[in-house]
C-alpha positions in Angstrom: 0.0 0.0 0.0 1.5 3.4 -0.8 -0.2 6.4 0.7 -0.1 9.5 -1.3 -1.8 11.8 1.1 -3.7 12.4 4.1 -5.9 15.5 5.6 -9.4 16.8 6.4 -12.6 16.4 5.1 -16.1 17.6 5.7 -18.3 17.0 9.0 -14.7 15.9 11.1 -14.2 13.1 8.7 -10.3 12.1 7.7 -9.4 11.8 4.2 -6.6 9.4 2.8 -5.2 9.1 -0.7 -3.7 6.0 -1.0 -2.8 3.6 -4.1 -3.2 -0.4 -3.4 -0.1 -2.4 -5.0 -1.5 -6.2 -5.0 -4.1 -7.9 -4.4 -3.3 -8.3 -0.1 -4.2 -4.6 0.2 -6.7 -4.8 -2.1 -8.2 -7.4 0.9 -6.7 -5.0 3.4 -9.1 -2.5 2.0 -12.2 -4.6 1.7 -12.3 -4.9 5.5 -11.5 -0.9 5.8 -14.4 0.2 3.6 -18.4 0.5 5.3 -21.5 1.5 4.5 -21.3 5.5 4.4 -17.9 5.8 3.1 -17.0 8.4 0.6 -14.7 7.1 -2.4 -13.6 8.9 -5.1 -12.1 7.6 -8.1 -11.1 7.5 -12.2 -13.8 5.0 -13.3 -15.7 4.6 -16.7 -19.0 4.4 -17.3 -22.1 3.6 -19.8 -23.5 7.6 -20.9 -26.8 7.2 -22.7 -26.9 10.4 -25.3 -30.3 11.4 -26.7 -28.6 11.0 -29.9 -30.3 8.8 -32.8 -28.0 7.1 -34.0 -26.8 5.7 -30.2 -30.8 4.6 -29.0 -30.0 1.3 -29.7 -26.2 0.8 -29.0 -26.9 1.5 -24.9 -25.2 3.9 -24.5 -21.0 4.7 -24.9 -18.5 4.6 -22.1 -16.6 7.4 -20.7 -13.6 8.2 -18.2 -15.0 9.8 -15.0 -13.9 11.2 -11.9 -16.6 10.2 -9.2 -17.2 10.2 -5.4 -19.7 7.5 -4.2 -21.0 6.7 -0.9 -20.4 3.0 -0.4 -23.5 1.0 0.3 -22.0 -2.5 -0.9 -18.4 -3.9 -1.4 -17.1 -7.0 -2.9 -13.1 -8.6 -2.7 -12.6 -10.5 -6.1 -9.4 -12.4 -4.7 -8.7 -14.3 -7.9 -9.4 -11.4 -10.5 -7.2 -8.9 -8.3 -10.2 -6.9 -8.5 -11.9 -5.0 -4.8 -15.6 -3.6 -6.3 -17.2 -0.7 -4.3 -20.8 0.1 -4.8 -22.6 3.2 -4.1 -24.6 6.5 -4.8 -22.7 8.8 -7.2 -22.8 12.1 -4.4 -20.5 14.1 -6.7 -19.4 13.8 -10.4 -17.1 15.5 -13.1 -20.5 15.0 -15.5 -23.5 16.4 -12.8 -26.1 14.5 -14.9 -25.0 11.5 -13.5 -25.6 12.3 -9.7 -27.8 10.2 -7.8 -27.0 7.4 -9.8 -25.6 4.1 -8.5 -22.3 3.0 -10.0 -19.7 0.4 -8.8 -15.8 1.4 -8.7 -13.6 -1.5 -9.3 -10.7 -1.0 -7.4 -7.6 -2.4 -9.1 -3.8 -2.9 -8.1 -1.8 0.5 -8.7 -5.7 2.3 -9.1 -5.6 5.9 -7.1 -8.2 5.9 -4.7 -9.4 8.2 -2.0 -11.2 7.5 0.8 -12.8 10.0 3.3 -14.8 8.7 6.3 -14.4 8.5 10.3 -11.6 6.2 10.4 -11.7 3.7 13.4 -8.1 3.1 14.9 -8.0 -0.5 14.0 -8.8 0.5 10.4 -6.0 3.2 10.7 -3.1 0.5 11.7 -4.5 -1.6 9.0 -3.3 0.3 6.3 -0.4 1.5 8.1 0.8 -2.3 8.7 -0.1 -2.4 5.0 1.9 0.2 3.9 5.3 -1.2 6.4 4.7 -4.6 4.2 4.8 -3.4 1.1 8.5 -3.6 1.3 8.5 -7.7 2.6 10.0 -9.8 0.4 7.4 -12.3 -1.2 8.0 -16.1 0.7 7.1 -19.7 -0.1 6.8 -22.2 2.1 7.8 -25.9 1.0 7.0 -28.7 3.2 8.3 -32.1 2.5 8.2 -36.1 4.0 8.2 -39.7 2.3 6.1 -39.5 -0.4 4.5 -36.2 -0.5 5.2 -32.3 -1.0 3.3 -29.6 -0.8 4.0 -25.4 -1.1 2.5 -22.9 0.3 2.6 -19.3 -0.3 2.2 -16.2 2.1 0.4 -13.3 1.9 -0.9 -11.1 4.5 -4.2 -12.7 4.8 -3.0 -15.6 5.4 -1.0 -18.6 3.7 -2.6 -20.8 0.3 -1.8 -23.7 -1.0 0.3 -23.6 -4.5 0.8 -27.1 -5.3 0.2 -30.6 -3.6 2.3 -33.0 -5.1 2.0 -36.9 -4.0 4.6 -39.8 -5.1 4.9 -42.9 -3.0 8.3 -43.9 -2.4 10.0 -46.9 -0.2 9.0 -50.6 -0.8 5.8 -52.3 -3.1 4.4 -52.5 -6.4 3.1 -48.7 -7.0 6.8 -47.1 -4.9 8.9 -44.6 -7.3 12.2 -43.1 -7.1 12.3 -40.2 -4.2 13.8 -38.3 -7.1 10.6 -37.7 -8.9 8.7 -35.9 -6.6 12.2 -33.6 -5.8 11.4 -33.3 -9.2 8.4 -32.3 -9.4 8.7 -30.0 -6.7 11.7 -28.3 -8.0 9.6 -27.5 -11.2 6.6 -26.1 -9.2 8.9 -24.2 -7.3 10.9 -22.7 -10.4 7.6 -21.1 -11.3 6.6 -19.5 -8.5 7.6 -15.6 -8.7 9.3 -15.6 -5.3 12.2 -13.8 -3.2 12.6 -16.5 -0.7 11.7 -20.1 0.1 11.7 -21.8 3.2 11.8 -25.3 2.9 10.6 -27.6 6.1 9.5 -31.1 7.1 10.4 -34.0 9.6 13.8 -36.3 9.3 16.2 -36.2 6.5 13.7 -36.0 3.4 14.0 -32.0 3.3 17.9 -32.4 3.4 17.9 -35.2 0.6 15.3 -32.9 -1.4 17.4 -29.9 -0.9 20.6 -31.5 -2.1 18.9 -32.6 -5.1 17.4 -29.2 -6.0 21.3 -28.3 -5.5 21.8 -30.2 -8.2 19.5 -30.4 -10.6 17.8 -26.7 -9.8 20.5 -23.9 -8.8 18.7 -21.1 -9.5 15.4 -22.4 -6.7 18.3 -23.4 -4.9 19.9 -20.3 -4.3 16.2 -18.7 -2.8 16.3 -21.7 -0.3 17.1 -19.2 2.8 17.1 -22.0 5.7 15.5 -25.0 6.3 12.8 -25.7 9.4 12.2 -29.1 10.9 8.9 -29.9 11.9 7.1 -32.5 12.8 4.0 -32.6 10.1 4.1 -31.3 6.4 1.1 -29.3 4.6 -1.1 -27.0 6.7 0.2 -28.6 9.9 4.1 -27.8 8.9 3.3 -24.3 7.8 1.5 -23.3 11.5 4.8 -24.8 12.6 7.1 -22.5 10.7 5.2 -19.8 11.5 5.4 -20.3 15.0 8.9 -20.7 14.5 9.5 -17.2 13.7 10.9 -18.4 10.4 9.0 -16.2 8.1 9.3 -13.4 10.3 13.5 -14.2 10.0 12.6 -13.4 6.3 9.6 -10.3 6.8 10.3 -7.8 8.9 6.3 -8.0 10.3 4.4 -10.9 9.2 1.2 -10.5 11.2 -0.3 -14.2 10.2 2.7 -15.8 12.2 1.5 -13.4 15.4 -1.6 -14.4 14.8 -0.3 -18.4 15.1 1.6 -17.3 18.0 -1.2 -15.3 19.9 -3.9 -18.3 19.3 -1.7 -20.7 20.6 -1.4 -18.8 23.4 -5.0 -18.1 23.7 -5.8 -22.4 23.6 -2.5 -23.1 26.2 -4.8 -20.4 28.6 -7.9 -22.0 27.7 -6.8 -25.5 27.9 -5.1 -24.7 31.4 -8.6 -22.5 32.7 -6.7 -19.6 33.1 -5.9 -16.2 32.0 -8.7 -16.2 29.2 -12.2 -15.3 28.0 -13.9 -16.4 24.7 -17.4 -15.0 23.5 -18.9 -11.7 23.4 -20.0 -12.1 26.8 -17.1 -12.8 28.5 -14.5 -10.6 26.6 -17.5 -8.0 27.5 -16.7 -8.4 31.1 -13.3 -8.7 31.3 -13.2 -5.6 29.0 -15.0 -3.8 32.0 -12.8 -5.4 34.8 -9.9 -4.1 32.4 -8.2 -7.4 32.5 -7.7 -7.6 28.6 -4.0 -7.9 27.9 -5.0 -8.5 23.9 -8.4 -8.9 22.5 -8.4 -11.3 19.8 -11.2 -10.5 16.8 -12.3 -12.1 13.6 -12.1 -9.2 10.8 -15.1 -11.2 8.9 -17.2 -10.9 12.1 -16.1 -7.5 13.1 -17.2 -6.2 9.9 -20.5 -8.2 10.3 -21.0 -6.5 13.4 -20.3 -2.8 12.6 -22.6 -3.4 9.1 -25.4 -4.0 11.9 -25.7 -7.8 10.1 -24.0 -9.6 13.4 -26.7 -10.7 16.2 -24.0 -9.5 19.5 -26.2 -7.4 21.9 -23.0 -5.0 22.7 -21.2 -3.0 20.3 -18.2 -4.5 19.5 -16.6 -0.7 19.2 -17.1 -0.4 22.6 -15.6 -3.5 23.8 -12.3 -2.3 21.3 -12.5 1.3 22.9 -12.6 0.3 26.7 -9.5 -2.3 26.0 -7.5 0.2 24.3 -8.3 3.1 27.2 -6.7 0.4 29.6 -3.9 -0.7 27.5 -4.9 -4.0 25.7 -3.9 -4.7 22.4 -6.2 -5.4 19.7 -5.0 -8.0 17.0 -7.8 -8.4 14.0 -7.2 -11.8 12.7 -7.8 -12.9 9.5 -10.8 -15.5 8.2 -8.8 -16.7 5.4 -5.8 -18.7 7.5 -5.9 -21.4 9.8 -5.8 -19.0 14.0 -8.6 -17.1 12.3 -10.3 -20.7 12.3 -9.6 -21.3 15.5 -11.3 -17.9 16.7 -14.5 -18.5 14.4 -14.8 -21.5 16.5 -15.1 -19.5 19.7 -17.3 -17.3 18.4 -14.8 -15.0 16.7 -14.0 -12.9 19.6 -11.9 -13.8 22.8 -8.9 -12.7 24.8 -5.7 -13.4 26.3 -6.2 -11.8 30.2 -3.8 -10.6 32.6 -5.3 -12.3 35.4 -7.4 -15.2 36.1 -11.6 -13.6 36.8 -12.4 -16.3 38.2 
């Protein structure tokens, strides 16, 4: 995310100029954009003239510069495309206010957004703006038999390839070197910086000495090797844990996230030192015992759209843990901790003391 500018707008609102450079801030931006929002942006749309010879053509596009207020957005992961829906409030043709239109929002597209900026939406697109200078990372799990990679983005990790070759003893077993084949090929197509290649025993050192070998230049973007005990989804929680990724990004907030809900279930599992549910993060937001209150960013935005069924504002839980010095971590719905939270309702917290 690069921001271009920032200042004042009308009725105490804050306005931000900012340009989104892939598709994570694009995501980043999906969560920071509500109902009432002003956003003004180049866009095109369909003019119909009173012109003969266009009644029956519909009409011809034309390049516009228009400020909407957002009643509807939509994140398009896979066409890299954010679309924000709304009232035309202000226009360079005046003929066209009042009218609905829909602003898609593409990578490297000026936008500018003016609203009352929540503080959690703030360090959103400041934490987006720190990473857009982390290097791009891959994470390559491998045992007996099977390989899988996994790449990282900020909301969260997704599975590349899953590549499956039995090896050892029996009819259907092939030579290890075909699936440190195979990966070596998936992995020489990924557009990477780094790859961090992890897994249990000796496979992942056999598998890196052959992509030594045979595939120098994936080689060469290996920068370490993680052992874990599980491969897939399983080894990936592991090196993020690890603190491996973050070795490679400077702030990688999906392994805080692992980190933080680990933490959360240890506390859970032990009775202590944490509350899960509205109702309980509710009162030990009042009792200020919130060290960091943990919230789904699907279910927060639910909540402040009015479509969530919590009887307490969620704001107000967020405002009375900051005022006492809690953090606030907004997890993500797309990777595994975020999950974890949707199963407890999508809010809890890690306590400083035990309530009860």
């Amino acid at each position: 995310m690069r921001i271009s500018s920032r200042g004042r707008g009308e009725e105490g609102r804050e306005r931000i100029t900012l340009v989104p450079e892939n598709v994570d801030d694009l995501w980043h931006l999906s969560y920071v954009l509500e109902p009432g929002d002003l956003v003004s942006g180049d866009t095109t749309r369909r003019i119909q003239r009173d012109d003969d010879q266009m009644r029956d053509t519909g009409g011809e596009r034309e390049h516009l510069h228009v400020t909407i207020e957002v009643d509807d957005i939509e994140f398009a992961r896979f066409a890299n495309r954010l679309r924000v829906g709304g009232v035309i409030v202000s226009c360079s043709r005046e003929d066209q206010l009042g009218h609905h239109h829909t602003i898609n929002v593409e990578e490297r597209a000026e936008i500018t957004i003016e609203k009352h900026f929540k503080a959690d939406q703030i360090d959103r697109i400041e934490t987006a703006e720190e990473a857009a200078e982390n290097p791009d990372v891959a994470i390559a799990t491998v045992e007996e038999g099977a390989a899988y990679i996994h790449t990282v983005a900020q909301y969260g990790t997704e599975e590349y390839a899953s590549l499956t070759k039995p090896t050892g003893k029996g009819e259907y077993a092939r030579p290890r070197s075909e699936l440190f084949d195979e990966l070596g090929s998936a992995l020489s197509h990924l557009d990477v910086d780094a790859i961090i290649l992890a897994g249990p025993g000796f496979t992942k050192n056999d598998a890196m000495d052959y992509l030594e070998e045979n595939y120098a230049d994936v080689a060469e973007n290996i920068v370490t090797t993680v052992d874990t005990a599980g491969v897939g989804d399983r080894g990936v929680h592991e090196v993020l844990k690890r603190g491996a990724v973050d070795d490679v990004q400077k702030q990688t907030r999906i392994a805080e996230e692992a980190n933080l809900i680990d933490e959360l279930m240890e506390n859970i599992s032990t009775g202590a030192k944490a509350a899960y549910g509205v109702q309980q993060v509710a009162e030990a937001a009042d009792y200020g015992a919130i060290e960091n209150l943990l919230l789904l960013d699907s279910r927060l935005r639910a909540e402040r759209q009015g479509e969530g069924d919590w009887d307490i504002d969620v704001n107000d839980i967020i405002d009375s843990v900051e005022q006492k010095g809690g953090e606030v971590t907004v997890f993500s719905a797309e990777f595994q901790p975020g999950e974890q939270l949707k199963n407890l309702g999508g809010i809890a917290a890690i306590l400083r003391y035990r309530l009860q």
